[in-house]
Amino acid sequence: MKITPGILILMCILLSGCFEKNVEDPERVYNFWPHEKFPEGTSIKKARYWKSAHFTYEYDIHFELKPKRGKAEFMTERRLFKLENFYLSIPSSPGWFPAPDNSNLYRSSLDDAYYIIPPDSNSIYVTDAHY
């Protein structure tokens, strides 16, 4: 049986990326982080990565971090700047990820992620998405 180029192209479109990916192991999720690595000594308490089955490579990624040297030093190393009067909607966040309503919201000059820093917690929450 001879496969024509049209059939081959159709098969590639239909079969490419047909499986979505859900990962919740913090070490494995960190391997999918597309930006500059977190400062040395930062521990990842929880994480989740989701990638769509679509070939356009839609994804979202969430972390709960515990900086070794404290929030202030982490913020300096990541070059975080505070966002004022900014609303962030995170429609597909995991249950452990806080809503940014009561927290300070930051961006980094190193990446496109959002950093959510609750004032009453030692954790820093990070989210990034590409849709």
Coordinates of N, CA and C in Angstrom, one line a residue:
M1 N 0.8 -1.2 0.0 CA 0.0 0.0 0.0 C 0.9 1.3 0.0
K2 N 0.6 2.1 -0.9 CA 1.4 3.4 -1.0 C 0.7 4.5 -0.3
I3 N 1.5 5.2 0.6 CA 0.9 6.3 1.3 C 1.2 7.6 0.6
T4 N 0.2 8.3 0.2 CA 0.3 9.5 -0.6 C 0.7 10.7 0.4
P5 N 1.3 11.7 -0.1 CA 1.7 12.8 0.7 C 0.5 13.4 1.5
G6 N -0.6 13.5 0.8 CA -1.8 14.0 1.5 C -2.3 13.2 2.7
I7 N -2.2 11.9 2.6 CA -2.6 11.0 3.7 C -1.6 11.2 4.8
L8 N -0.3 11.3 4.4 CA 0.8 11.4 5.4 C 0.6 12.7 6.2
I9 N 0.3 13.8 5.5 CA 0.1 15.1 6.2 C -1.1 15.0 7.1
L10 N -2.2 14.4 6.6 CA -3.4 14.3 7.4 C -3.2 13.5 8.7
M11 N -2.4 12.4 8.6 CA -2.1 11.6 9.7 C -1.2 12.4 10.7
C12 N -0.3 13.2 10.2 CA 0.5 14.0 11.1 C -0.3 15.0 11.9
I13 N -1.2 15.6 11.2 CA -2.1 16.6 11.9 C -3.0 15.9 12.9
L14 N -3.6 14.8 12.5 CA -4.5 14.1 13.5 C -3.8 13.5 14.6
L15 N -2.6 13.0 14.4 CA -1.9 12.2 15.5 C -0.9 13.0 16.3
S16 N -0.5 14.2 15.8 CA 0.5 14.9 16.6 C -0.1 15.6 17.8
G17 N 0.5 15.3 18.9 CA 0.1 15.9 20.2 C -1.3 15.5 20.6
C18 N -1.7 14.3 20.5 CA -3.0 13.9 20.8 C -3.2 13.6 22.3
F19 N -2.2 13.8 23.1 CA -2.3 13.4 24.5 C -2.0 14.6 25.4
E20 N -2.9 15.0 26.2 CA -2.6 16.1 27.1 C -1.7 15.6 28.2
K21 N -0.9 16.5 28.8 CA 0.0 16.1 29.9 C -0.4 16.8 31.2
N22 N -0.5 16.1 32.2 CA -0.7 16.6 33.6 C 0.4 16.0 34.5
V23 N 1.2 16.9 35.1 CA 2.3 16.5 36.0 C 2.2 17.2 37.3
E24 N 2.3 16.5 38.4 CA 2.2 17.2 39.7 C 3.4 16.9 40.6
D25 N 4.4 16.2 40.1 CA 5.6 15.9 40.8 C 6.5 17.2 40.7
P26 N 6.8 17.8 41.8 CA 7.6 19.1 41.7 C 8.9 19.0 40.9
E27 N 9.7 18.0 41.0 CA 10.9 17.9 40.3 C 10.7 17.8 38.8
R28 N 9.7 17.0 38.4 CA 9.4 16.8 37.0 C 8.8 18.1 36.4
V29 N 7.9 18.8 37.2 CA 7.4 20.0 36.7 C 8.4 21.1 36.5
Y30 N 9.4 21.1 37.4 CA 10.5 22.1 37.2 C 11.3 21.9 35.9
N31 N 11.3 20.7 35.4 CA 11.9 20.5 34.1 C 11.2 21.1 33.0
F32 N 9.9 21.4 33.2 CA 9.1 22.1 32.1 C 9.2 23.6 32.2
W33 N 9.7 24.1 33.3 CA 9.8 25.6 33.5 C 10.6 26.2 32.4
P34 N 10.0 27.1 31.5 CA 10.7 27.6 30.3 C 11.6 28.8 30.6
H35 N 11.7 29.2 31.8 CA 12.4 30.5 32.1 C 13.7 30.2 32.8
E36 N 14.4 31.2 33.2 CA 15.6 31.1 34.0 C 15.3 30.4 35.3
K37 N 16.2 29.6 35.8 CA 15.9 28.8 37.0 C 15.8 29.7 38.2
F38 N 15.1 29.1 39.2 CA 14.9 29.8 40.5 C 16.2 29.9 41.2
P39 N 16.4 30.9 42.2 CA 17.6 31.0 42.9 C 18.0 29.7 43.7
E40 N 19.3 29.5 43.8 CA 19.8 28.3 44.4 C 19.2 28.2 45.9
G41 N 18.9 27.0 46.3 CA 18.3 26.8 47.6 C 16.8 27.0 47.7
T42 N 16.2 27.5 46.7 CA 14.7 27.6 46.7 C 14.1 26.2 46.6
S43 N 13.2 25.9 47.5 CA 12.6 24.6 47.5 C 11.2 24.7 46.9
I44 N 10.8 23.7 46.2 CA 9.5 23.7 45.5 C 8.6 22.8 46.4
K45 N 7.6 23.4 47.0 CA 6.7 22.6 47.9 C 5.7 21.9 47.1
K46 N 5.1 22.5 46.2 CA 4.0 21.9 45.3 C 4.2 22.5 43.9
A47 N 3.7 21.7 42.9 CA 3.8 22.2 41.6 C 2.8 21.4 40.7
R48 N 2.4 22.1 39.6 CA 1.5 21.4 38.6 C 1.8 22.0 37.3
Y49 N 1.9 21.1 36.3 CA 2.1 21.4 34.9 C 1.0 20.8 34.1
W50 N 0.4 21.6 33.2 CA -0.6 21.0 32.3 C -0.3 21.5 30.9
K51 N -0.3 20.6 29.9 CA -0.1 20.9 28.5 C -1.2 20.3 27.7
S52 N -1.8 21.1 26.8 CA -2.9 20.7 26.0 C -2.5 19.6 25.0
A53 N -3.5 18.9 24.6 CA -3.3 17.9 23.5 C -3.1 18.5 22.2
H54 N -3.4 19.8 22.1 CA -3.3 20.5 20.8 C -1.9 20.8 20.4
F55 N -1.6 20.8 19.1 CA -0.2 21.0 18.6 C 0.3 22.5 18.8
T56 N -0.6 23.4 19.3 CA -0.2 24.8 19.5 C 0.6 25.0 20.8
Y57 N 0.8 23.9 21.5 CA 1.6 24.0 22.8 C 1.0 24.9 23.8
E58 N -0.2 24.8 24.1 CA -0.8 25.6 25.2 C -0.4 24.9 26.5
Y59 N -0.1 25.7 27.5 CA 0.3 25.1 28.8 C 0.0 26.1 29.9
D60 N -0.1 25.6 31.1 CA 0.0 26.4 32.3 C 0.8 25.7 33.4
I61 N 1.5 26.4 34.2 CA 2.4 25.9 35.2 C 2.3 26.7 36.5
H62 N 2.3 26.0 37.6 CA 2.1 26.6 38.9 C 3.1 26.0 39.9
F63 N 3.7 26.9 40.7 CA 4.6 26.5 41.8 C 4.2 27.1 43.1
E64 N 4.5 26.4 44.2 CA 4.5 27.0 45.5 C 6.0 26.9 46.0
L65 N 6.6 28.0 46.2 CA 8.1 28.0 46.5 C 8.3 28.4 47.9
K66 N 9.4 27.9 48.5 CA 9.9 28.3 49.8 C 11.3 28.8 49.6
P67 N 11.5 30.1 49.5 CA 12.9 30.6 49.3 C 13.8 30.3 50.6
K68 N 15.0 29.9 50.3 CA 15.9 29.5 51.4 C 16.3 30.8 52.2
R69 N 16.6 31.9 51.5 CA 17.1 33.1 52.1 C 16.1 34.1 52.4
G70 N 14.8 33.8 52.2 CA 13.7 34.7 52.5 C 13.1 35.4 51.3
K71 N 12.0 36.0 51.5 CA 11.2 36.6 50.4 C 12.0 37.8 49.8
A72 N 12.5 38.6 50.6 CA 13.1 39.9 50.1 C 14.3 39.5 49.2
E73 N 15.2 38.6 49.6 CA 16.3 38.3 48.7 C 15.8 37.6 47.4
F74 N 14.8 36.7 47.5 CA 14.3 36.1 46.3 C 13.7 37.2 45.4
M75 N 13.0 38.1 45.9 CA 12.5 39.2 45.1 C 13.6 40.0 44.4
T76 N 14.7 40.2 45.1 CA 15.8 41.0 44.5 C 16.4 40.1 43.4
E77 N 16.7 38.9 43.7 CA 17.4 38.0 42.7 C 16.5 37.8 41.4
R78 N 15.2 37.7 41.6 CA 14.3 37.5 40.4 C 13.9 38.9 39.8
R79 N 14.4 40.0 40.4 CA 14.1 41.3 39.8 C 12.6 41.5 39.7
L80 N 11.9 41.3 40.8 CA 10.4 41.4 40.8 C 10.0 42.9 41.0
F81 N 9.0 43.3 40.3 CA 8.4 44.6 40.5 C 6.9 44.4 40.7
K82 N 6.4 45.3 41.6 CA 5.0 45.1 42.0 C 4.0 45.7 40.9
L83 N 2.9 45.0 40.7 CA 1.9 45.5 39.8 C 0.8 46.2 40.6
E84 N 0.5 47.4 40.2 CA -0.6 48.1 40.9 C -1.8 48.1 40.1
N85 N -3.0 48.1 40.7 CA -4.2 48.1 40.0 C -4.3 47.2 38.8
F86 N -3.9 45.9 39.1 CA -3.9 44.9 38.1 C -4.7 43.7 38.5
Y87 N -5.6 43.2 37.6 CA -6.4 42.1 37.9 C -5.8 40.9 37.2
L88 N -5.6 39.8 37.9 CA -5.1 38.5 37.3 C -6.2 37.4 37.5
S89 N -6.6 36.9 36.4 CA -7.6 35.7 36.5 C -6.8 34.5 36.2
I90 N -6.9 33.5 37.1 CA -6.2 32.2 36.9 C -7.3 31.1 36.8
P91 N -7.8 30.9 35.6 CA -9.0 30.0 35.6 C -8.7 28.5 35.9
S92 N -7.5 28.0 35.7 CA -7.2 26.6 35.8 C -6.2 26.3 36.9
S93 N -6.2 27.1 37.9 CA -5.2 26.9 39.0 C -5.6 25.7 39.9
P94 N -4.6 25.0 40.4 CA -4.9 23.9 41.4 C -5.5 24.5 42.7
G95 N -6.2 23.6 43.4 CA -6.8 24.0 44.7 C -5.9 24.6 45.7
W96 N -4.6 24.3 45.7 CA -3.7 24.8 46.7 C -3.2 26.2 46.3
F97 N -3.4 26.6 45.1 CA -2.9 27.9 44.6 C -3.9 29.0 45.0
P98 N -3.3 30.1 45.7 CA -4.2 31.1 46.2 C -4.7 32.0 45.1
A99 N -5.9 32.6 45.4 CA -6.4 33.6 44.5 C -5.6 34.9 44.8
P100 N -5.2 35.6 43.7 CA -4.4 36.8 43.9 C -5.0 38.0 44.6
D101 N -6.3 37.9 45.0 CA -7.1 39.0 45.5 C -6.4 39.6 46.7
N102 N -6.0 38.8 47.7 CA -5.5 39.3 49.0 C -4.0 39.4 49.0
S103 N -3.4 39.2 47.9 CA -1.9 39.1 47.9 C -1.3 40.2 47.1
N104 N 0.0 40.4 47.2 CA 0.7 41.3 46.4 C 1.1 40.6 45.1
L105 N 0.9 41.2 44.0 CA 1.2 40.6 42.7 C 2.4 41.3 42.0
Y106 N 3.3 40.4 41.5 CA 4.6 40.9 41.0 C 4.8 40.3 39.6
R107 N 5.7 40.9 38.8 CA 6.2 40.4 37.6 C 7.7 40.5 37.7
S108 N 8.4 39.7 36.9 CA 9.9 39.7 36.9 C 10.4 40.2 35.6
S109 N 11.5 40.9 35.6 CA 12.1 41.4 34.4 C 12.8 40.2 33.7
L110 N 12.9 39.0 34.3 CA 13.6 37.9 33.8 C 12.7 36.9 33.0
D111 N 11.3 37.0 33.2 CA 10.4 36.1 32.6 C 9.0 36.7 32.5
D112 N 8.1 35.9 32.0 CA 6.7 36.4 31.8 C 5.8 35.9 32.9
A113 N 6.3 35.3 33.9 CA 5.5 34.7 35.0 C 4.9 35.7 35.9
Y114 N 3.9 35.4 36.6 CA 3.3 36.2 37.7 C 3.7 35.6 39.0
Y115 N 4.1 36.4 40.0 CA 4.5 36.0 41.3 C 3.5 36.5 42.3
I116 N 2.9 35.7 43.0 CA 1.9 36.0 44.0 C 2.5 35.8 45.4
I117 N 2.6 36.9 46.2 CA 3.2 36.8 47.5 C 2.2 37.3 48.6
P118 N 1.6 36.3 49.2 CA 0.7 36.6 50.3 C 1.5 37.2 51.5
P119 N 1.0 38.3 52.1 CA 1.7 38.9 53.2 C 1.8 38.1 54.5
D120 N 0.9 37.1 54.7 CA 0.9 36.3 55.9 C 1.5 34.9 55.7
S121 N 2.3 34.7 54.7 CA 2.8 33.4 54.3 C 4.3 33.5 54.0
N122 N 5.0 32.4 54.2 CA 6.4 32.3 53.8 C 6.6 31.8 52.4
S123 N 5.5 31.4 51.8 CA 5.6 30.9 50.4 C 5.4 32.0 49.4
I124 N 6.0 31.7 48.2 CA 5.8 32.5 47.0 C 5.2 31.6 46.0
Y125 N 4.1 32.1 45.3 CA 3.4 31.3 44.3 C 3.7 31.9 43.0
V126 N 4.0 31.0 42.0 CA 4.4 31.4 40.7 C 3.5 30.8 39.7
T127 N 3.0 31.5 38.7 CA 2.2 31.0 37.6 C 2.6 31.5 36.3
D128 N 2.5 30.7 35.3 CA 2.8 31.1 33.9 C 1.9 30.3 33.0
A129 N 1.5 30.9 31.9 CA 0.6 30.2 31.0 C 0.9 30.7 29.6
H130 N 0.6 29.9 28.7 CA 0.7 30.2 27.2 C -0.5 29.6 26.6
Y131 N -1.5 30.5 26.2 CA -2.7 30.0 25.5 C -2.8 30.5 24.1

